[in-house]
Coordinates of C-alpha atoms in Angstrom, one line a residue:
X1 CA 6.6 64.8 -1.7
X2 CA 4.7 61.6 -1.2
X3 CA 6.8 58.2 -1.3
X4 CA 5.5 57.1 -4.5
X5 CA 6.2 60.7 -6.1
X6 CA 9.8 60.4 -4.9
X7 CA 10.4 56.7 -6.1
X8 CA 8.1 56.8 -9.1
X9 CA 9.7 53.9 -11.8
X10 CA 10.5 54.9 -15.1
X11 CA 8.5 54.3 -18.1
X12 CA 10.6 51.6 -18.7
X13 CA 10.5 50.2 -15.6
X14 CA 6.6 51.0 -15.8
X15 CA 6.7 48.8 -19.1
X16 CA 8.9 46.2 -17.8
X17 CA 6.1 45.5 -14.6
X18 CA 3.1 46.2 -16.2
X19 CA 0.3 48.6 -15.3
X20 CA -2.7 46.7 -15.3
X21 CA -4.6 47.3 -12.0
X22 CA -8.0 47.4 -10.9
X23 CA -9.3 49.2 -7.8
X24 CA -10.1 45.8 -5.7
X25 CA -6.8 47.0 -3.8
X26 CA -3.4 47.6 -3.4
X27 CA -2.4 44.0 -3.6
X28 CA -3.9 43.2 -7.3
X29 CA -1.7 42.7 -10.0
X30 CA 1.7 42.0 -7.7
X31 CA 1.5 38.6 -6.1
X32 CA 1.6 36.6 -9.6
X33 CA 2.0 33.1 -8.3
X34 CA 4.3 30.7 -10.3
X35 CA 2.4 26.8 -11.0
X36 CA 5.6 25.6 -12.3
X37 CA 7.2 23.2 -10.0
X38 CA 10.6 21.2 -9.8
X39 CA 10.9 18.6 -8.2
X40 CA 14.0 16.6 -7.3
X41 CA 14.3 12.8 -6.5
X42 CA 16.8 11.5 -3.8
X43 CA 17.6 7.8 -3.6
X44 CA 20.5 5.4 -3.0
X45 CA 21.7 3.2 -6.1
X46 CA 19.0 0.3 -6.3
X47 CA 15.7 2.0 -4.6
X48 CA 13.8 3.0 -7.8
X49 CA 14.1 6.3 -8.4
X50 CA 13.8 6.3 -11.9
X51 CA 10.5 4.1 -11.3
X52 CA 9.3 6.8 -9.3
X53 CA 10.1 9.8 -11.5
X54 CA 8.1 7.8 -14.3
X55 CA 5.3 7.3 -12.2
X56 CA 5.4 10.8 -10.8
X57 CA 5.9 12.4 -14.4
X58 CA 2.6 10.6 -15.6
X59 CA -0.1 11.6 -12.3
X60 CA 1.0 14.8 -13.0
X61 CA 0.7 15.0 -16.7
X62 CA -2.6 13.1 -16.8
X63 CA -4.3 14.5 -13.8
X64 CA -2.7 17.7 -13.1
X65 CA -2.6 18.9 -16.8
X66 CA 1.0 19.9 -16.6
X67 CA 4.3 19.4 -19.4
X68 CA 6.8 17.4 -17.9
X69 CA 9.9 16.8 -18.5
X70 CA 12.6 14.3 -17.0
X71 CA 16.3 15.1 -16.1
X72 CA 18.8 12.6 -15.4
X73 CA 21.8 13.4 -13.6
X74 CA 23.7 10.3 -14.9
X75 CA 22.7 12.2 -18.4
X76 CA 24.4 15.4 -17.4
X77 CA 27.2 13.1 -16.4
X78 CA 28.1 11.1 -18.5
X79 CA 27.5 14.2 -21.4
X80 CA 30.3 16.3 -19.2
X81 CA 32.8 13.0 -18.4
X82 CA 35.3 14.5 -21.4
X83 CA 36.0 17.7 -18.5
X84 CA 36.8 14.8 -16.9
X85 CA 40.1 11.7 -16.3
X86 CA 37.6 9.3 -17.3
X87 CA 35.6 10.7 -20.5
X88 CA 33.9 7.3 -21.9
X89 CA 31.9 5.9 -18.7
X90 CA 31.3 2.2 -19.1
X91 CA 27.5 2.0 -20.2
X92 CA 26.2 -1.3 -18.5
X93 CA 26.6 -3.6 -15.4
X94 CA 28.7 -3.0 -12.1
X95 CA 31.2 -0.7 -14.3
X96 CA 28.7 1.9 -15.6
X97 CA 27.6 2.5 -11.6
X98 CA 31.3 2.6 -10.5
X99 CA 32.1 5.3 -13.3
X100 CA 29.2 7.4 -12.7
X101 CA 30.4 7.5 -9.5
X102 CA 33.8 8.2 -10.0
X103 CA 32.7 11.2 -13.0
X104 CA 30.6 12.8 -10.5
X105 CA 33.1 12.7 -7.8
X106 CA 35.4 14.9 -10.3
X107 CA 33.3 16.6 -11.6
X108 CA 32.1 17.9 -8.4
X109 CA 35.4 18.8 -6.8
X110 CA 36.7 20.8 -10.0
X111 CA 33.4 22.8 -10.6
X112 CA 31.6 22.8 -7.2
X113 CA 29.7 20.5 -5.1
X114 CA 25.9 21.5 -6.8
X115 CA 27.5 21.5 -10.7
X116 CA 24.4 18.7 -11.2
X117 CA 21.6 21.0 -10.3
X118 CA 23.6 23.7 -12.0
X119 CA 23.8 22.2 -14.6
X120 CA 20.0 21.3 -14.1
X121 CA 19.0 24.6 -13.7
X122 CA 20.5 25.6 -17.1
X123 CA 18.5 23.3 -18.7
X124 CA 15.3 24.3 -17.4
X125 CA 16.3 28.1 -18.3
X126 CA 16.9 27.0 -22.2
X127 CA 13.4 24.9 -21.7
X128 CA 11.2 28.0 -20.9
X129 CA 13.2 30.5 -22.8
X130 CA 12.8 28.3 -25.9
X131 CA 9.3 26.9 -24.9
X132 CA 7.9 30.7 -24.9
X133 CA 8.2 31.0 -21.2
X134 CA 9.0 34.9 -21.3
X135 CA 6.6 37.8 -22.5
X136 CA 8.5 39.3 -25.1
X137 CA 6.4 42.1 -26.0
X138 CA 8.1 44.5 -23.0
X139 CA 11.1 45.8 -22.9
X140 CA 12.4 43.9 -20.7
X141 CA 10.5 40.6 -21.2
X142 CA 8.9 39.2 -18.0
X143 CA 7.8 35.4 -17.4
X144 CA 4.7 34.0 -17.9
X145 CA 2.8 31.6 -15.6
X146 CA 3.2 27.8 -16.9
X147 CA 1.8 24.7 -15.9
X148 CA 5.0 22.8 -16.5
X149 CA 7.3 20.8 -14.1
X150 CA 10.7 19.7 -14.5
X151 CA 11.8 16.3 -12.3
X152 CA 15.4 15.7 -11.8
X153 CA 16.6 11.9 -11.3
X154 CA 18.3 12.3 -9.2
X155 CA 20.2 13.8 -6.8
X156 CA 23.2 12.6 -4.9
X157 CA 25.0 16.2 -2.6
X158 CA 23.4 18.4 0.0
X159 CA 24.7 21.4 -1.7
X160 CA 22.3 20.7 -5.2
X161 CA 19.3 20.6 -2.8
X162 CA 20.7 24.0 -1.6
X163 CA 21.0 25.6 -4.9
X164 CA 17.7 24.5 -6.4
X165 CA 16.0 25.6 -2.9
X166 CA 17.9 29.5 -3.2
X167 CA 17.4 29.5 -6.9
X168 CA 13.3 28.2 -6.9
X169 CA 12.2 28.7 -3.3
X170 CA 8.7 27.3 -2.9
X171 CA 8.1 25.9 -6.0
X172 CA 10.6 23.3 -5.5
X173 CA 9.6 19.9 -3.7
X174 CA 12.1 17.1 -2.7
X175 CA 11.1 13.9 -2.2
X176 CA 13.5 10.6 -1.2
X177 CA 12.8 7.5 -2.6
X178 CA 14.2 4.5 -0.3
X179 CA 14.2 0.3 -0.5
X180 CA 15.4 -2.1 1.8
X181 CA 18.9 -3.3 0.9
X182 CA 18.3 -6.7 0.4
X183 CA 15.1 -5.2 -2.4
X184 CA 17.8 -3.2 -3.9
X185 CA 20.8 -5.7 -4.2
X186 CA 18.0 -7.7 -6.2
X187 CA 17.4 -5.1 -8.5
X188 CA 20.9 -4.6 -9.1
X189 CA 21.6 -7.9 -9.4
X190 CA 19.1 -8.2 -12.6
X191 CA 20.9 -5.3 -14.1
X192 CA 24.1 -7.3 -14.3
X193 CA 26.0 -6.3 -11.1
X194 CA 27.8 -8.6 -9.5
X195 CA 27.3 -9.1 -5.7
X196 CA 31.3 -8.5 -5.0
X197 CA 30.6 -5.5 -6.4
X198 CA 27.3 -4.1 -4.6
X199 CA 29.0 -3.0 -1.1
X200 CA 31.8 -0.8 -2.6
X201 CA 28.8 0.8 -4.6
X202 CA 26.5 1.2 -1.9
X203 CA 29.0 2.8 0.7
X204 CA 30.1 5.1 -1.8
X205 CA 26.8 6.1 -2.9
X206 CA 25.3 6.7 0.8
X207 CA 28.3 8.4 2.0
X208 CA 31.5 8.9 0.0
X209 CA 34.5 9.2 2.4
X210 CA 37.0 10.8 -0.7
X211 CA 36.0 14.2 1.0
X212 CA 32.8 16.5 0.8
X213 CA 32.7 16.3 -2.9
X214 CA 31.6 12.5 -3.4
X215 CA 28.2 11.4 -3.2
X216 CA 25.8 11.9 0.4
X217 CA 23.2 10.3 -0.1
X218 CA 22.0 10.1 3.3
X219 CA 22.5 13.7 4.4
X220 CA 20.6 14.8 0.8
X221 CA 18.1 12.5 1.5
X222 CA 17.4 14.4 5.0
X223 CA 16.4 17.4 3.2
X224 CA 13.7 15.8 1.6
X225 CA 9.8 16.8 1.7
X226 CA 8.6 13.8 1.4
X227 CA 9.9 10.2 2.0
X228 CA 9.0 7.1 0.0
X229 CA 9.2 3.3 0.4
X230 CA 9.9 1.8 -2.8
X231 CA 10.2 -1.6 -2.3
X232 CA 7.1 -3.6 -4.2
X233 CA 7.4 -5.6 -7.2
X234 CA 5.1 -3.6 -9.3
X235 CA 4.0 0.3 -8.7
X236 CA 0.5 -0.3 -7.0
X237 CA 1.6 1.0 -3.8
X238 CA 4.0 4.0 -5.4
X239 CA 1.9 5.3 -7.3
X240 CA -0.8 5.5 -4.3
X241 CA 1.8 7.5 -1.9
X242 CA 2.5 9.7 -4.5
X243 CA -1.4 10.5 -5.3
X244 CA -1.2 11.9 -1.4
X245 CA 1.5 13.7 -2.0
X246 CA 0.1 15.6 -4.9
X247 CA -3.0 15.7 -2.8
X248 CA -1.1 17.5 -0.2
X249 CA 1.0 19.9 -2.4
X250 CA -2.3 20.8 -4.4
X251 CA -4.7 21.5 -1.3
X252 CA -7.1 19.3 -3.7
X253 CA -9.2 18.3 -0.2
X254 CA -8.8 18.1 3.3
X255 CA -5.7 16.3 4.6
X256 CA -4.2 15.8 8.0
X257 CA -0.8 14.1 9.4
X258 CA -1.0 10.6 9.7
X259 CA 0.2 9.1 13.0
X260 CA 3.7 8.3 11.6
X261 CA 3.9 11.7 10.4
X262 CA 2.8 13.1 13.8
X263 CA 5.3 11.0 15.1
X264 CA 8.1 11.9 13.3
X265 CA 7.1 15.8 13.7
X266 CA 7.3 15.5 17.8
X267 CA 10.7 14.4 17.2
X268 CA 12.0 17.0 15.0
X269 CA 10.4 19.8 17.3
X270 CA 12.4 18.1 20.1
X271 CA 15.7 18.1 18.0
X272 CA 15.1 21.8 17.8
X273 CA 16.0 22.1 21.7
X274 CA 19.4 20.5 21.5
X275 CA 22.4 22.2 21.9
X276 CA 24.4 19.6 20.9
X277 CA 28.0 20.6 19.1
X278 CA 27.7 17.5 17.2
X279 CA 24.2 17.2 15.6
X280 CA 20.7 17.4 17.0
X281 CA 18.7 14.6 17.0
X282 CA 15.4 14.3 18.7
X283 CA 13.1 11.7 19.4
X284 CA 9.2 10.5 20.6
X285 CA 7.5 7.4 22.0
X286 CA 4.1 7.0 21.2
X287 CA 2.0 3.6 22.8
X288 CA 0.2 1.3 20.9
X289 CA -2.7 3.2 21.1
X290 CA -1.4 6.2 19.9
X291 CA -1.0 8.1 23.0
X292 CA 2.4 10.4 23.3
X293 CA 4.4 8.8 26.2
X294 CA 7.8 10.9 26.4
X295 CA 9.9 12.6 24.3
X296 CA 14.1 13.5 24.5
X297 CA 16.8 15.3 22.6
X298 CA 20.4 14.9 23.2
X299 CA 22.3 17.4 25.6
X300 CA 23.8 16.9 29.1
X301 CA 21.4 15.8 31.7
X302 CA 20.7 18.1 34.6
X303 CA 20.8 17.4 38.5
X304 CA 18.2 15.6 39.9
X305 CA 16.7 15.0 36.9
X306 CA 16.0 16.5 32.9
X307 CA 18.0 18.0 30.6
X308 CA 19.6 21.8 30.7
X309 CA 17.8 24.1 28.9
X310 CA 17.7 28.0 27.9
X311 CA 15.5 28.5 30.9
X312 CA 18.5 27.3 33.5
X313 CA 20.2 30.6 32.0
X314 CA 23.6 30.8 35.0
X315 CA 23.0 27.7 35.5
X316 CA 22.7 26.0 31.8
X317 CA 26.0 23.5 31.9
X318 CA 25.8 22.5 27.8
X319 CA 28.7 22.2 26.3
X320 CA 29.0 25.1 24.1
X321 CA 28.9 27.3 27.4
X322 CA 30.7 25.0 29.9
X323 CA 34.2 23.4 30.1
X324 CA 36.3 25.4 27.7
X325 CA 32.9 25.3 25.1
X326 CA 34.6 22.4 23.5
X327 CA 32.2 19.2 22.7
X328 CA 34.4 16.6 24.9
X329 CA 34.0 13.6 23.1
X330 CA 36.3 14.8 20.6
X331 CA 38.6 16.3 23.2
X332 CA 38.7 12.5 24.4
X333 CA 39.5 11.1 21.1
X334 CA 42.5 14.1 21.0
X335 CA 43.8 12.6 24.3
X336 CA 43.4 9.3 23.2
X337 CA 45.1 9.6 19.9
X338 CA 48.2 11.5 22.0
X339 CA 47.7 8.0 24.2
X340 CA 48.3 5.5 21.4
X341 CA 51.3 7.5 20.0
X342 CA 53.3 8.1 23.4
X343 CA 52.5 4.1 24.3
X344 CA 53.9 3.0 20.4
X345 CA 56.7 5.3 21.2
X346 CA 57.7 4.3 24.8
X347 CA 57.5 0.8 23.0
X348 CA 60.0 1.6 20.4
X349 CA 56.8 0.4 17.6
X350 CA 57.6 4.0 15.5
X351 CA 60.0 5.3 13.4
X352 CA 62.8 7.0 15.1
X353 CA 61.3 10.4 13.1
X354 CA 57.6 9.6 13.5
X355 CA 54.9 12.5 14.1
X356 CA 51.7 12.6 16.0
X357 CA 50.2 14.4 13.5
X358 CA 50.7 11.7 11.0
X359 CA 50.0 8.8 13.2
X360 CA 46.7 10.9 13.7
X361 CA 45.7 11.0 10.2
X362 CA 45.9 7.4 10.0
X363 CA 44.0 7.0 13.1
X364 CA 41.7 9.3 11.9
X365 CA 40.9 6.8 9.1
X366 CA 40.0 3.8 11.3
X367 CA 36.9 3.2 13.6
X368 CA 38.8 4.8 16.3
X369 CA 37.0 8.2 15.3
X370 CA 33.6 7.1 15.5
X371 CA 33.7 6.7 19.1
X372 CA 30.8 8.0 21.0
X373 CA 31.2 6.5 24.1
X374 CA 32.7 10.1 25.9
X375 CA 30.1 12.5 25.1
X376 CA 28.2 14.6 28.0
X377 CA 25.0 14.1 26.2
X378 CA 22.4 11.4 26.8
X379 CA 21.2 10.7 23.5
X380 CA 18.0 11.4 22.5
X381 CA 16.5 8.0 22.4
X382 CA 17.4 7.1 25.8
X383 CA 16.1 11.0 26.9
X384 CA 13.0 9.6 25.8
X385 CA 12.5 6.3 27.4
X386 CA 13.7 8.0 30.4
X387 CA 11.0 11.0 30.1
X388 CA 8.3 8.7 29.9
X389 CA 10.0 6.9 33.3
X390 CA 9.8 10.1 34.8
X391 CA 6.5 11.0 34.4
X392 CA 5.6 7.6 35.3
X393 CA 3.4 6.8 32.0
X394 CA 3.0 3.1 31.2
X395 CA 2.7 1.7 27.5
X396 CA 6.0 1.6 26.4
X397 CA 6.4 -2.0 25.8
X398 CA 4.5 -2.5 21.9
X399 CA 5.3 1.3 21.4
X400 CA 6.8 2.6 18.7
X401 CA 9.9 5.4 18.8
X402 CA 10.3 8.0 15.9
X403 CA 13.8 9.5 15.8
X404 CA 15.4 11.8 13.4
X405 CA 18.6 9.6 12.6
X406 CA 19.1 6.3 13.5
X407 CA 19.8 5.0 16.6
X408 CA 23.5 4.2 17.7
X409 CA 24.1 0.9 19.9
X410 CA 24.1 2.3 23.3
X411 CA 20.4 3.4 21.9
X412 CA 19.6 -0.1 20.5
X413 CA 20.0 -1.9 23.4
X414 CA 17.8 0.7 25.7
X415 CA 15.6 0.6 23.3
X416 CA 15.0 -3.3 23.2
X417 CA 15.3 -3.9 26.9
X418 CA 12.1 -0.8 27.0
X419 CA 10.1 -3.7 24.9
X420 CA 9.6 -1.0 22.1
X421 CA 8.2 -2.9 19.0
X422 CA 9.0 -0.5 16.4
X423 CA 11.4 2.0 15.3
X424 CA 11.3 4.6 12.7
X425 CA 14.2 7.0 11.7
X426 CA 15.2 9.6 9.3
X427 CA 18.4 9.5 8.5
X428 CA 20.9 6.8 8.6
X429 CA 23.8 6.6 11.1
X430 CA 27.1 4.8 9.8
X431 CA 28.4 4.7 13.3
X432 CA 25.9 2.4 14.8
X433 CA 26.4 -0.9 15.3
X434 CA 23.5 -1.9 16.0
X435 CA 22.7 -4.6 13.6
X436 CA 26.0 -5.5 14.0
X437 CA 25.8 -6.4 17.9
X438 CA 22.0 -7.1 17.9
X439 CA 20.7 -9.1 15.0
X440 CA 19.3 -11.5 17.2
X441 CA 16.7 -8.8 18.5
X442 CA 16.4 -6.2 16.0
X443 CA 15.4 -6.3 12.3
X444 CA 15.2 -4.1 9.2
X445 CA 12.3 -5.2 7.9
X446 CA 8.4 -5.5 8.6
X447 CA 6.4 -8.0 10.3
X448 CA 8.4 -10.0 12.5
X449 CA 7.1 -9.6 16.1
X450 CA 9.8 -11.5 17.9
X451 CA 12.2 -8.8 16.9
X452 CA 12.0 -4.6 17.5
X453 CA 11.7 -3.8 13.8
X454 CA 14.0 -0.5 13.1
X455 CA 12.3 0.9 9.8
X456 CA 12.7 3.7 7.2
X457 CA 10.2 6.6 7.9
X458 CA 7.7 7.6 5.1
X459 CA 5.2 10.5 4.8
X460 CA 5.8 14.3 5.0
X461 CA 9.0 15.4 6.0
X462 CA 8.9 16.7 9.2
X463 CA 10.2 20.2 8.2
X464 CA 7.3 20.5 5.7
X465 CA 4.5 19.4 8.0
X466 CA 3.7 22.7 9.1
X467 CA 3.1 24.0 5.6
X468 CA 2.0 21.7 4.2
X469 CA -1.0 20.9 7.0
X470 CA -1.0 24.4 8.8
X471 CA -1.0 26.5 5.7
X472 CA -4.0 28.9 6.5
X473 CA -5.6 28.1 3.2
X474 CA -10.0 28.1 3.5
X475 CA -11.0 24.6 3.5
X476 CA -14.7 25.2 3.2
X477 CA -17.0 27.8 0.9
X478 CA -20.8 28.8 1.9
X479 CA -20.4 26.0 4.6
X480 CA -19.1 23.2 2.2
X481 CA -15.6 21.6 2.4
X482 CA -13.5 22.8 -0.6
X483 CA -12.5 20.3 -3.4
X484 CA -10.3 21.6 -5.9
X485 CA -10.4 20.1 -9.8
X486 CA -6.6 18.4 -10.0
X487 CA -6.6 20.0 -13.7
X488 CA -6.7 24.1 -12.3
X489 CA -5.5 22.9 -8.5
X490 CA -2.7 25.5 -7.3
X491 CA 0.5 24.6 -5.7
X492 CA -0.6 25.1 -1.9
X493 CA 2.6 27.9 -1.5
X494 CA 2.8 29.0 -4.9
X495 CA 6.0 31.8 -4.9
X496 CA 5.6 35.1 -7.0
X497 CA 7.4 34.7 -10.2
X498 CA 9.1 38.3 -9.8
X499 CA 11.8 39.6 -7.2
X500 CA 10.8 41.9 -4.4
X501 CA 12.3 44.5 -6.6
X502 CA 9.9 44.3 -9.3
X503 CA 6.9 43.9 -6.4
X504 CA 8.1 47.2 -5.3
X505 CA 7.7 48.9 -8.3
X506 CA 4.2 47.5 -8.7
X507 CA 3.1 48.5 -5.4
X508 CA 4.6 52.2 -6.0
X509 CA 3.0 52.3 -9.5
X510 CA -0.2 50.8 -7.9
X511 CA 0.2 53.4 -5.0
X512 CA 0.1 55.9 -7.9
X513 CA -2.7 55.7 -9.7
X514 CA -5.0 55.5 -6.6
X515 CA -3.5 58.8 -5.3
X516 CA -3.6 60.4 -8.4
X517 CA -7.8 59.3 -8.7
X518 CA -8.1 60.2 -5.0
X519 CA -6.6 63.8 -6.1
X520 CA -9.0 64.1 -9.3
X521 CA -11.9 63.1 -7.0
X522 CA -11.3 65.8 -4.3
X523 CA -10.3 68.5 -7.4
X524 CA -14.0 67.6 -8.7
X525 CA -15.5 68.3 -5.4
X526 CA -13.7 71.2 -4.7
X527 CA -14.8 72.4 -8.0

């Protein structure tokens, strides 16, 4: 009995797929790419988000010839604050931020972590079922192919980007949306916040310490696809950016990684080699001219010079092999929280009842746990400059460093004394003090040379540069380079709209009907 004999759907299923197949090949009829896309928007309090939702919502309604529609997460806030302590939000000024905050928060640790692109995702389900999304003439109605997008402003926890990347796959683009502070305590500022107010808000909003149910900003802001500067006074410049973007997600010509995107790539593959227990940061030096000088990624150096690696094998003394597989700066901290508590006892400065464990907690809540100073590692920064030593390549001083996070103080300094000019990074790093212990040689923003300017990276996100610019797609036809009309363009992954169960029973019905012609064919010749 042949496979597709012994598997052969039902007539329901047979109805619920379809049967309509031509004899191109076995292929035809299954794939049925999705152009529908969603795309969420990541941004701190302040950057613009909402400015760049607007501006993204009309390129791709007037030049892609897609429906839009906005969702806004302070919306789907504020419309569930009665499940909530606080169930009237304050609607203007400092107030309405801190509330939204504070409703989020709770709703988020009483109905999950990704309840906002949950409760996203609902909405979109009601739009297309109610927007004629679904083909209702089969028995089990299956959904059509739309040229419609959904944007959600915006996103504020790592575990929404998750669930709208399980539930939506490809056709789900994430793009971060970021401003200087000083740009964004302006803006707020003309909204009625008070200064007082702006750094409670902002270090909740970048990384909320009331457990992993608050806001993390910064971590969802890592996951992004693409990253934007946001920072002009009118949308000249954002609206540009975002015409590459949609270039690069619609394959409408030719495009390659710029040099800050190339950049920012070599560090990311670098990352990849750390075996860090703590995170994995990587990072690349690149000389005026563009030339790659060195790159590094945090692990425990190696006699006589380099890092360990996989290829050391025996020999490979990382941490998660080595020394009780324990990462041993926080072994340090252990032993240095045990310090404090028998040299306050020994003192007589404790209760008479008092408890490490307790005296750890509160220790635990101080800058005594962001110590970094015990770790094997050399951090990735500094595995870089050194690299480049090494190899004994000149053109570090005016270079510029890409890392994947941003750089920590012991970085900072290296990277000043190496006469690097420019810095760009990822994601942000609370522990640093960098700014903190040199503000008289490094700077946040742009354009001052007497400083090393450390500087929010935009382009492609590194994890999406190889498909987005190695994506296989042919770029040229009879000899020609390929321009695509923006109005018909194709997302450049499009994903099927079915499950691999459904392409299963295509391919078997498929499978089918060529077998069963093949048999009427040889039955005619025979005859």
């Amino acid at each position: 009995m042949s496979i597709s004999a012994a598997a052969k759907p039902t007539e329901t299923q047979a109805e619920a797929v379809g049967t309509e197949y031509d004899d191109e090949g076995l292929n035809e009829g299954i794939a049925r790419p999705t152009e529908e896309l969603v795309v969420g928007l990541v941004g701190a309090v302040g950057a613009g988000v909402s400015r760049a939702a607007i501006a993204l919502r009309d390129k791709l309604h007037e030049e892609y010839g897609y429906e839009v529609q906005i969702i806004k997460a302070s919306d789907i806030i504020r419309d569930n604050a009665a499940k909530t302590s606080k169930s009237s939000p304050a609607s203007k000024g400092a107030a309405r931020v801190k509330d939204l905050q504070a409703v989020g928060t709770e709703l988020r640790n009483r109905f999950g972590e990704d309840y906002v692109a949950a409760k996203a995702i609902e909405t979109i389900a009601i739009r297309r079922s109610a927007g004629g999304g679904y083909d209702e003439s089969r028995k089990v109605p299956q959904p059509k192919r739309l040229r419609q997008a959904t944007i959600i402003d915006s996103l504020k926890h790592p575990k929404e980007t998750e669930l709208l990347r399980r539930v939506y796959g490809g056709m789900y683009w994430q793009f971060t949306v970021f401003a200087p502070e000083l740009v964004r305590e302006s803006r707020l500022k003309a909204l009625g916040v008070e200064k007082d107010d702006l750094v409670g808000i902002f270090t909740r909003d970048e990384n909320d310490r009331e457990g992993d149910h608050g806001q993390k900003v910064s971590k969802t802001a890592y996951l992004s696809d693409f990253f934007i500067r946001n920072d002009g006074q009118n949308d000249t410049r954002l609206k540009s950016v975002i015409d590459r973007f949609l270039e690069v997600i619609f394959n409408v010509s030719v495009h390659t990684p710029t040099t800050d995107e190339a950049g920012m790539y070599a560090a990311v593959s670098a990352a990849s080699k750390s075996a860090c227990l703590s995170r994995q940061v990587g990072a690349s030096i690149y000389s005026a001219g563009g030339e790659l000088l060195g790159v590094g990624w945090n692990d425990v150096p190696r006699g006589l010079g380099g890092l360990y690696s996989a290829n050391d094998e025996d020999d490979d003394h990382r941490c998660f092999k080595w020394g009780g597989k324990v990462c041993h700066n926080d072994r340090k901290k252990e032993e240095l929280y045990e310090k404090i508590f028998d040299r306050l006892s020994s003192e007589g400065l404790l209760a008479e009842h008092a408890d490490l464990t307790l005296l750890r907690a509160q220790l635990v809540k101080t800058p005594v746990k962001d110590l970094i100073e015990y770790s094997r590692s050399i951090h990735a920064e500094m595995e870089a400059i050194v690299s480049a030593a090494r190899s004994g390549k000149p053109g570090i001083v005016g270079g510029t460093l890409y890392t994947t996070t941003f750089p920590c103080h012991n970085c900072a300094r290296h990277i000043v004394a190496a006469g690097i000019s420019k810095v760009y990074y990822v994601e942000p790093y609370a522990k640093s003090l960098a700014l903190e212990l040199h503000s008289d040689s490094i700077t946040v923003t742009s354009g001052t040379s007497e400083k090393c300017a450390f500087l929010q990276y935009e382009g492609v996100g590194p994890d999406s540069v190889l498909k987005l610019f190695h994506h296989g797609v042919e770029r040229k036809r009879n000899g020609r380079a390929i321009t695509n009309e923006k109005k018909t363009a194709q997302p450049i992954l499009p994903p099927p709209m079915d499950g691999f169960t459904t392409h299963e029973k295509r391919v078997i019905l498929r499978l089918a009907s060529v077998e069963a012609k093949d048999e009427v064919a040889e039955s005619g010749a025979r005859a």
